[in-house]
Amino acid sequence: MEIRQLTTFQKVAELESFSKAGHELGYSQSTVTVQIKALETELGTLLFDRFGKNVKITPDGKLLLKYVENIMNEINSLKGTLGNESARTHTLHIGTLDSLCMFTLTEILTLLREYHPEYHIKITRGSPSELTEMMEKNEVDIIYILDALYYNVHWKRVIEKKEPCIFVCGPQNPILKKDDIKLRELVKEPFYLTEADDNYQFALTQYLAFHNLSIEPVLEVGSTEVISKMIHETGGCSFLPYFAIKEHLESNYLSQIHVKNFHIDMFHQVIYMENKWVTTEMLEFIRIAKATLL
């Protein structure tokens, strides 16, 4: 049963003529006949009595007409709702990392709320692997992560920005007086790190293992602010993404430790599923994120 068949049925019932109904709808009389026949076959009943050119609706046809009128009213109401921005619920579900929530995402969301106060935004936090799994299950609309680059033919990556991860310490740390700081020497310093399963800490661990080195942190904690305070006040070093400590570096609260021939980069990435319907809310988030990050 198709909407066009119901529309044709309604018009034939109104005009009591196959030819007149066809003329108004832009169909030939034979097309109208085929559509009505298809309805009668599907419903297993006769909808119209035909007496030459005269057409009269049957009792079953009258019963169907009541239902069709309700159906068409609902369809017209639905069309009006779908085309009406004010009738929509503007929701956006973003998956992201704790560290991004504290820094760059806050700036993006502030602008998004300023431009679109009607938006209802939900944030779910997790690891990159947890977030990509949620995205693939359509449990979030879009994800914003900081991680190494991974490729998947089913993902649509709309933002990709390199973010250096660096060694830092307090500005009074004696290690800064050395002209040529070697990685082998640096790892012997007391380190304050985020949890071992953090993506950039994992990347550091892998890099060190490749060079037969390792770090035994004196403290592991999820907060970059706690780490910054600890290394500023008590000495020691850390390894963090630049964006998380940019203000501390600019104010000389922390200092970067430059290690020759060493670099590890992560990437800011905004991703959604290739086959996902892209809403206006997603497009606005992407637009503002690009303006903020790129």
Short mmCIF file of C-alpha atoms in Angstrom, two decimals:
data_model
loop_
_atom_site.label_atom_id
_atom_site.label_comp_id
_atom_site.label_asym_id
_atom_site.label_seq_id
_atom_site.Cartn_x
_atom_site.Cartn_y
_atom_site.Cartn_z
CA MET A 1 0.00 0.00 0.00
CA GLU A 2 1.48 3.31 -1.12
CA ILE A 3 0.63 6.90 -0.24
CA ARG A 4 -0.01 7.73 -3.90
CA GLN A 5 -2.59 4.91 -4.04
CA LEU A 6 -4.38 6.33 -1.00
CA THR A 7 -4.29 9.81 -2.54
CA THR A 8 -5.80 8.45 -5.75
CA PHE A 9 -8.46 6.52 -3.82
CA GLN A 10 -9.40 9.67 -1.89
CA LYS A 11 -9.71 11.70 -5.09
CA VAL A 12 -11.84 9.05 -6.87
CA ALA A 13 -14.16 8.91 -3.84
CA GLU A 14 -14.47 12.71 -3.91
CA LEU A 15 -15.13 13.07 -7.66
CA GLU A 16 -16.85 9.70 -8.23
CA SER A 17 -14.91 9.37 -11.47
CA PHE A 18 -11.68 7.63 -12.47
CA SER A 19 -11.09 9.98 -15.40
CA LYS A 20 -11.72 13.19 -13.41
CA ALA A 21 -9.49 11.97 -10.59
CA GLY A 22 -6.75 11.16 -13.10
CA HIS A 23 -7.05 14.59 -14.70
CA GLU A 24 -6.65 16.39 -11.35
CA LEU A 25 -3.75 14.21 -10.24
CA GLY A 26 -1.97 14.21 -13.60
CA TYR A 27 -2.53 10.49 -14.23
CA SER A 28 -4.11 8.68 -17.15
CA GLN A 29 -7.38 6.88 -16.45
CA SER A 30 -5.63 3.54 -16.87
CA THR A 31 -3.08 4.49 -14.18
CA VAL A 32 -5.90 5.36 -11.79
CA THR A 33 -7.57 2.03 -12.55
CA VAL A 34 -4.32 0.13 -11.89
CA GLN A 35 -3.79 1.88 -8.54
CA ILE A 36 -7.34 1.23 -7.34
CA LYS A 37 -7.14 -2.40 -8.48
CA ALA A 38 -3.88 -2.80 -6.55
CA LEU A 39 -5.54 -1.44 -3.39
CA GLU A 40 -8.54 -3.73 -3.79
CA THR A 41 -6.29 -6.75 -4.31
CA GLU A 42 -4.17 -5.93 -1.24
CA LEU A 43 -7.23 -5.31 0.97
CA GLY A 44 -9.24 -8.19 -0.47
CA THR A 45 -12.39 -6.18 -1.06
CA LEU A 46 -14.18 -4.05 -3.64
CA LEU A 47 -13.84 -0.32 -3.00
CA PHE A 48 -15.98 1.04 -5.85
CA ASP A 49 -18.94 -0.21 -7.83
CA ARG A 50 -18.50 0.58 -11.53
CA PHE A 51 -21.56 1.18 -13.71
CA GLY A 52 -20.18 2.27 -17.05
CA LYS A 53 -18.73 5.73 -16.43
CA ASN A 54 -20.47 6.01 -13.07
CA VAL A 55 -18.49 5.11 -9.93
CA LYS A 56 -19.97 4.64 -6.46
CA ILE A 57 -18.00 3.94 -3.31
CA THR A 58 -18.87 0.68 -1.53
CA PRO A 59 -19.45 0.29 2.24
CA ASP A 60 -15.92 -1.07 2.61
CA GLY A 61 -14.70 1.87 0.55
CA LYS A 62 -16.45 4.31 2.92
CA LEU A 63 -14.80 2.61 5.90
CA LEU A 64 -11.39 2.82 4.25
CA LEU A 65 -12.00 6.48 3.38
CA LYS A 66 -12.31 7.37 7.09
CA TYR A 67 -8.94 5.75 7.77
CA VAL A 68 -7.36 7.36 4.71
CA GLU A 69 -8.51 10.82 5.79
CA ASN A 70 -6.85 10.30 9.18
CA ILE A 71 -3.69 8.91 7.58
CA MET A 72 -3.40 11.81 5.14
CA ASN A 73 -3.95 14.34 7.94
CA GLU A 74 -1.14 12.72 9.93
CA ILE A 75 1.15 12.71 6.89
CA ASN A 76 0.49 16.38 6.19
CA SER A 77 1.10 17.19 9.85
CA LEU A 78 4.36 15.22 9.74
CA LYS A 79 5.51 17.08 6.63
CA GLY A 80 4.87 20.38 8.36
CA THR A 81 6.75 19.29 11.46
CA LEU A 82 9.76 17.96 9.55
CA GLY A 83 10.06 21.19 7.63
CA ASN A 84 9.63 23.39 10.68
CA GLU A 85 12.89 24.21 12.50
CA SER A 86 11.04 25.56 15.55
CA ALA A 87 9.25 22.24 16.05
CA ARG A 88 12.47 20.21 16.15
CA THR A 89 14.33 19.20 19.28
CA HIS A 90 17.89 20.34 18.68
CA THR A 91 19.96 17.61 20.31
CA LEU A 92 23.65 16.83 19.94
CA HIS A 93 25.48 13.98 21.70
CA ILE A 94 29.28 14.38 21.71
CA GLY A 95 31.80 11.79 22.87
CA THR A 96 35.15 13.13 24.06
CA LEU A 97 38.11 12.82 26.45
CA ASP A 98 38.38 14.25 29.97
CA SER A 99 41.42 16.33 29.02
CA LEU A 100 39.63 17.91 26.04
CA CYS A 101 36.60 18.73 28.21
CA MET A 102 38.84 20.82 30.44
CA PHE A 103 40.41 22.83 27.64
CA THR A 104 39.54 23.13 23.93
CA LEU A 105 36.05 21.61 24.05
CA THR A 106 34.97 24.18 26.64
CA GLU A 107 35.78 26.98 24.21
CA ILE A 108 33.91 25.25 21.38
CA LEU A 109 30.83 24.59 23.52
CA THR A 110 30.77 28.16 24.84
CA LEU A 111 30.54 29.47 21.28
CA LEU A 112 28.00 26.82 20.29
CA ARG A 113 25.76 27.81 23.20
CA GLU A 114 26.20 31.49 22.39
CA TYR A 115 25.08 30.99 18.79
CA HIS A 116 22.44 28.32 19.52
CA PRO A 117 20.95 28.57 23.02
CA GLU A 118 18.15 26.24 21.90
CA TYR A 119 20.55 23.30 21.50
CA HIS A 120 20.45 20.48 24.02
CA ILE A 121 24.00 19.13 24.24
CA LYS A 122 25.05 15.92 25.98
CA ILE A 123 28.70 15.05 26.65
CA THR A 124 29.89 11.49 27.23
CA ARG A 125 33.51 10.96 28.28
CA GLY A 126 35.66 7.92 27.68
CA SER A 127 38.87 6.61 26.17
CA PRO A 128 39.41 6.81 22.39
CA SER A 129 38.63 3.10 21.99
CA GLU A 130 35.45 3.41 24.09
CA LEU A 131 34.32 6.46 22.15
CA THR A 132 34.90 4.96 18.70
CA GLU A 133 32.94 1.88 19.79
CA MET A 134 30.07 4.09 20.97
CA MET A 135 30.18 5.99 17.68
CA GLU A 136 29.98 2.75 15.68
CA LYS A 137 26.96 1.69 17.75
CA ASN A 138 25.32 5.10 17.13
CA GLU A 139 25.32 5.83 20.86
CA VAL A 140 26.89 9.25 20.20
CA ASP A 141 26.47 11.52 17.18
CA ILE A 142 30.08 12.60 16.83
CA ILE A 143 33.37 12.21 18.71
CA TYR A 144 36.22 14.60 19.44
CA ILE A 145 39.41 12.81 20.49
CA LEU A 146 43.15 13.33 20.82
CA ASP A 147 44.97 10.25 19.61
CA ALA A 148 47.27 8.76 17.02
CA LEU A 149 45.79 8.64 13.53
CA TYR A 150 43.75 5.53 12.83
CA TYR A 151 41.93 4.90 9.58
CA ASN A 152 38.63 3.17 9.02
CA VAL A 153 36.66 3.19 5.76
CA HIS A 154 33.44 3.57 7.75
CA TRP A 155 34.58 6.74 9.53
CA LYS A 156 34.35 10.32 8.31
CA ARG A 157 37.18 12.42 9.79
CA VAL A 158 36.33 16.11 9.35
CA ILE A 159 39.05 17.64 11.54
CA GLU A 160 42.67 16.55 11.90
CA LYS A 161 45.18 18.77 13.71
CA LYS A 162 48.62 17.81 14.97
CA GLU A 163 49.27 18.35 18.68
CA PRO A 164 52.82 17.95 20.05
CA CYS A 165 53.32 16.19 23.36
CA ILE A 166 56.27 17.54 25.34
CA PHE A 167 58.36 17.05 28.46
CA VAL A 168 57.91 19.78 31.08
CA CYS A 169 59.16 20.70 34.53
CA GLY A 170 59.17 23.62 36.94
CA PRO A 171 61.22 26.67 35.84
CA GLN A 172 63.73 26.15 38.69
CA ASN A 173 64.50 22.53 37.83
CA PRO A 174 68.30 22.04 37.53
CA ILE A 175 67.87 19.85 34.46
CA LEU A 176 67.09 22.98 32.42
CA LYS A 177 70.69 24.16 32.91
CA LYS A 178 71.99 21.29 30.80
CA ASP A 179 72.75 22.15 27.18
CA ASP A 180 72.20 18.70 25.75
CA ILE A 181 69.50 16.73 27.55
CA LYS A 182 69.46 13.09 26.54
CA LEU A 183 66.39 10.91 26.88
CA ARG A 184 68.38 8.26 28.74
CA GLU A 185 69.22 10.83 31.43
CA LEU A 186 65.77 12.39 31.55
CA VAL A 187 63.91 9.16 32.35
CA LYS A 188 65.88 8.92 35.62
CA GLU A 189 64.14 12.06 36.92
CA PRO A 190 61.04 11.75 39.16
CA PHE A 191 58.02 11.78 36.83
CA TYR A 192 54.41 12.75 37.50
CA LEU A 193 52.23 11.24 34.79
CA THR A 194 48.62 10.71 33.86
CA GLU A 195 47.28 7.15 33.94
CA ALA A 196 49.24 4.58 31.95
CA ASP A 197 46.32 3.89 29.60
CA ASP A 198 46.13 7.54 28.49
CA ASN A 199 46.84 7.59 24.77
CA TYR A 200 49.84 9.92 24.91
CA GLN A 201 51.33 8.12 27.92
CA PHE A 202 50.90 4.85 26.06
CA ALA A 203 52.67 6.37 23.05
CA LEU A 204 55.54 7.48 25.31
CA THR A 205 55.80 4.03 26.91
CA GLN A 206 55.96 2.41 23.47
CA TYR A 207 58.59 4.88 22.29
CA LEU A 208 60.76 4.29 25.36
CA ALA A 209 60.39 0.52 25.13
CA PHE A 210 61.62 0.65 21.52
CA HIS A 211 64.77 2.36 22.84
CA ASN A 212 65.08 -0.06 25.80
CA LEU A 213 64.06 2.64 28.27
CA SER A 214 61.23 3.06 30.75
CA ILE A 215 59.81 5.48 33.32
CA GLU A 216 58.63 4.53 36.79
CA PRO A 217 56.38 7.44 37.78
CA VAL A 218 56.31 8.60 41.39
CA LEU A 219 52.67 9.61 40.89
CA GLU A 220 49.93 8.78 38.39
CA VAL A 221 46.88 11.03 38.41
CA GLY A 222 44.26 11.99 35.83
CA SER A 223 44.41 15.75 36.43
CA THR A 224 46.93 17.78 34.44
CA GLU A 225 46.40 20.64 36.90
CA VAL A 226 47.48 18.46 39.82
CA ILE A 227 50.54 17.36 37.84
CA SER A 228 51.41 20.95 36.94
CA LYS A 229 51.19 22.04 40.57
CA MET A 230 53.28 19.10 41.77
CA ILE A 231 56.16 19.61 39.34
CA HIS A 232 56.11 23.37 39.91
CA GLU A 233 56.28 23.10 43.70
CA THR A 234 58.20 19.88 44.35
CA GLY A 235 60.33 19.37 41.25
CA GLY A 236 60.11 16.46 38.88
CA CYS A 237 58.99 16.21 35.27
CA SER A 238 55.98 15.24 33.22
CA PHE A 239 54.92 14.47 29.66
CA LEU A 240 51.78 16.24 28.46
CA PRO A 241 50.06 17.54 25.31
CA TYR A 242 51.00 21.13 24.59
CA PHE A 243 47.43 22.49 24.63
CA ALA A 244 46.93 21.32 28.23
CA ILE A 245 49.87 23.36 29.57
CA LYS A 246 50.09 26.19 27.04
CA GLU A 247 49.05 28.87 29.55
CA HIS A 248 51.47 27.56 32.18
CA LEU A 249 54.33 27.72 29.67
CA GLU A 250 53.44 31.25 28.57
CA SER A 251 53.32 32.44 32.19
CA ASN A 252 56.61 30.65 33.04
CA TYR A 253 54.82 28.55 35.63
CA LEU A 254 56.26 25.55 33.76
CA SER A 255 59.13 25.16 31.31
CA GLN A 256 59.59 22.86 28.35
CA ILE A 257 62.42 20.32 28.42
CA HIS A 258 63.92 20.11 24.95
CA VAL A 259 65.22 16.64 24.14
CA LYS A 260 67.24 16.30 20.97
CA ASN A 261 65.75 14.11 18.23
CA PHE A 262 62.61 13.37 20.24
CA HIS A 263 59.04 14.07 19.25
CA ILE A 264 55.67 12.44 19.76
CA ASP A 265 52.57 13.92 18.16
CA MET A 266 48.92 13.23 18.80
CA PHE A 267 46.09 14.53 16.62
CA HIS A 268 42.91 16.41 17.44
CA GLN A 269 40.24 14.49 15.49
CA VAL A 270 36.53 15.04 15.00
CA ILE A 271 34.90 11.94 13.54
CA TYR A 272 31.46 10.55 12.77
CA MET A 273 30.24 7.47 10.92
CA GLU A 274 30.33 7.68 7.13
CA ASN A 275 26.72 6.52 6.75
CA LYS A 276 25.29 8.71 9.54
CA TRP A 277 22.66 11.32 8.79
CA VAL A 278 24.46 14.61 9.42
CA THR A 279 22.21 16.97 11.38
CA THR A 280 22.40 20.77 11.38
CA GLU A 281 23.62 20.52 14.99
CA MET A 282 26.55 18.34 13.93
CA LEU A 283 27.40 20.73 11.10
CA GLU A 284 27.39 23.70 13.49
CA PHE A 285 29.63 21.87 15.96
CA ILE A 286 32.05 21.02 13.13
CA ARG A 287 32.02 24.61 11.85
CA ILE A 288 32.83 26.08 15.26
CA ALA A 289 35.40 23.38 16.04
CA LYS A 290 37.21 24.12 12.78
CA ALA A 291 37.25 27.85 13.53
CA THR A 292 38.61 27.15 17.02
CA LEU A 293 41.16 24.44 16.24
CA LEU A 294 42.42 25.13 12.73
#
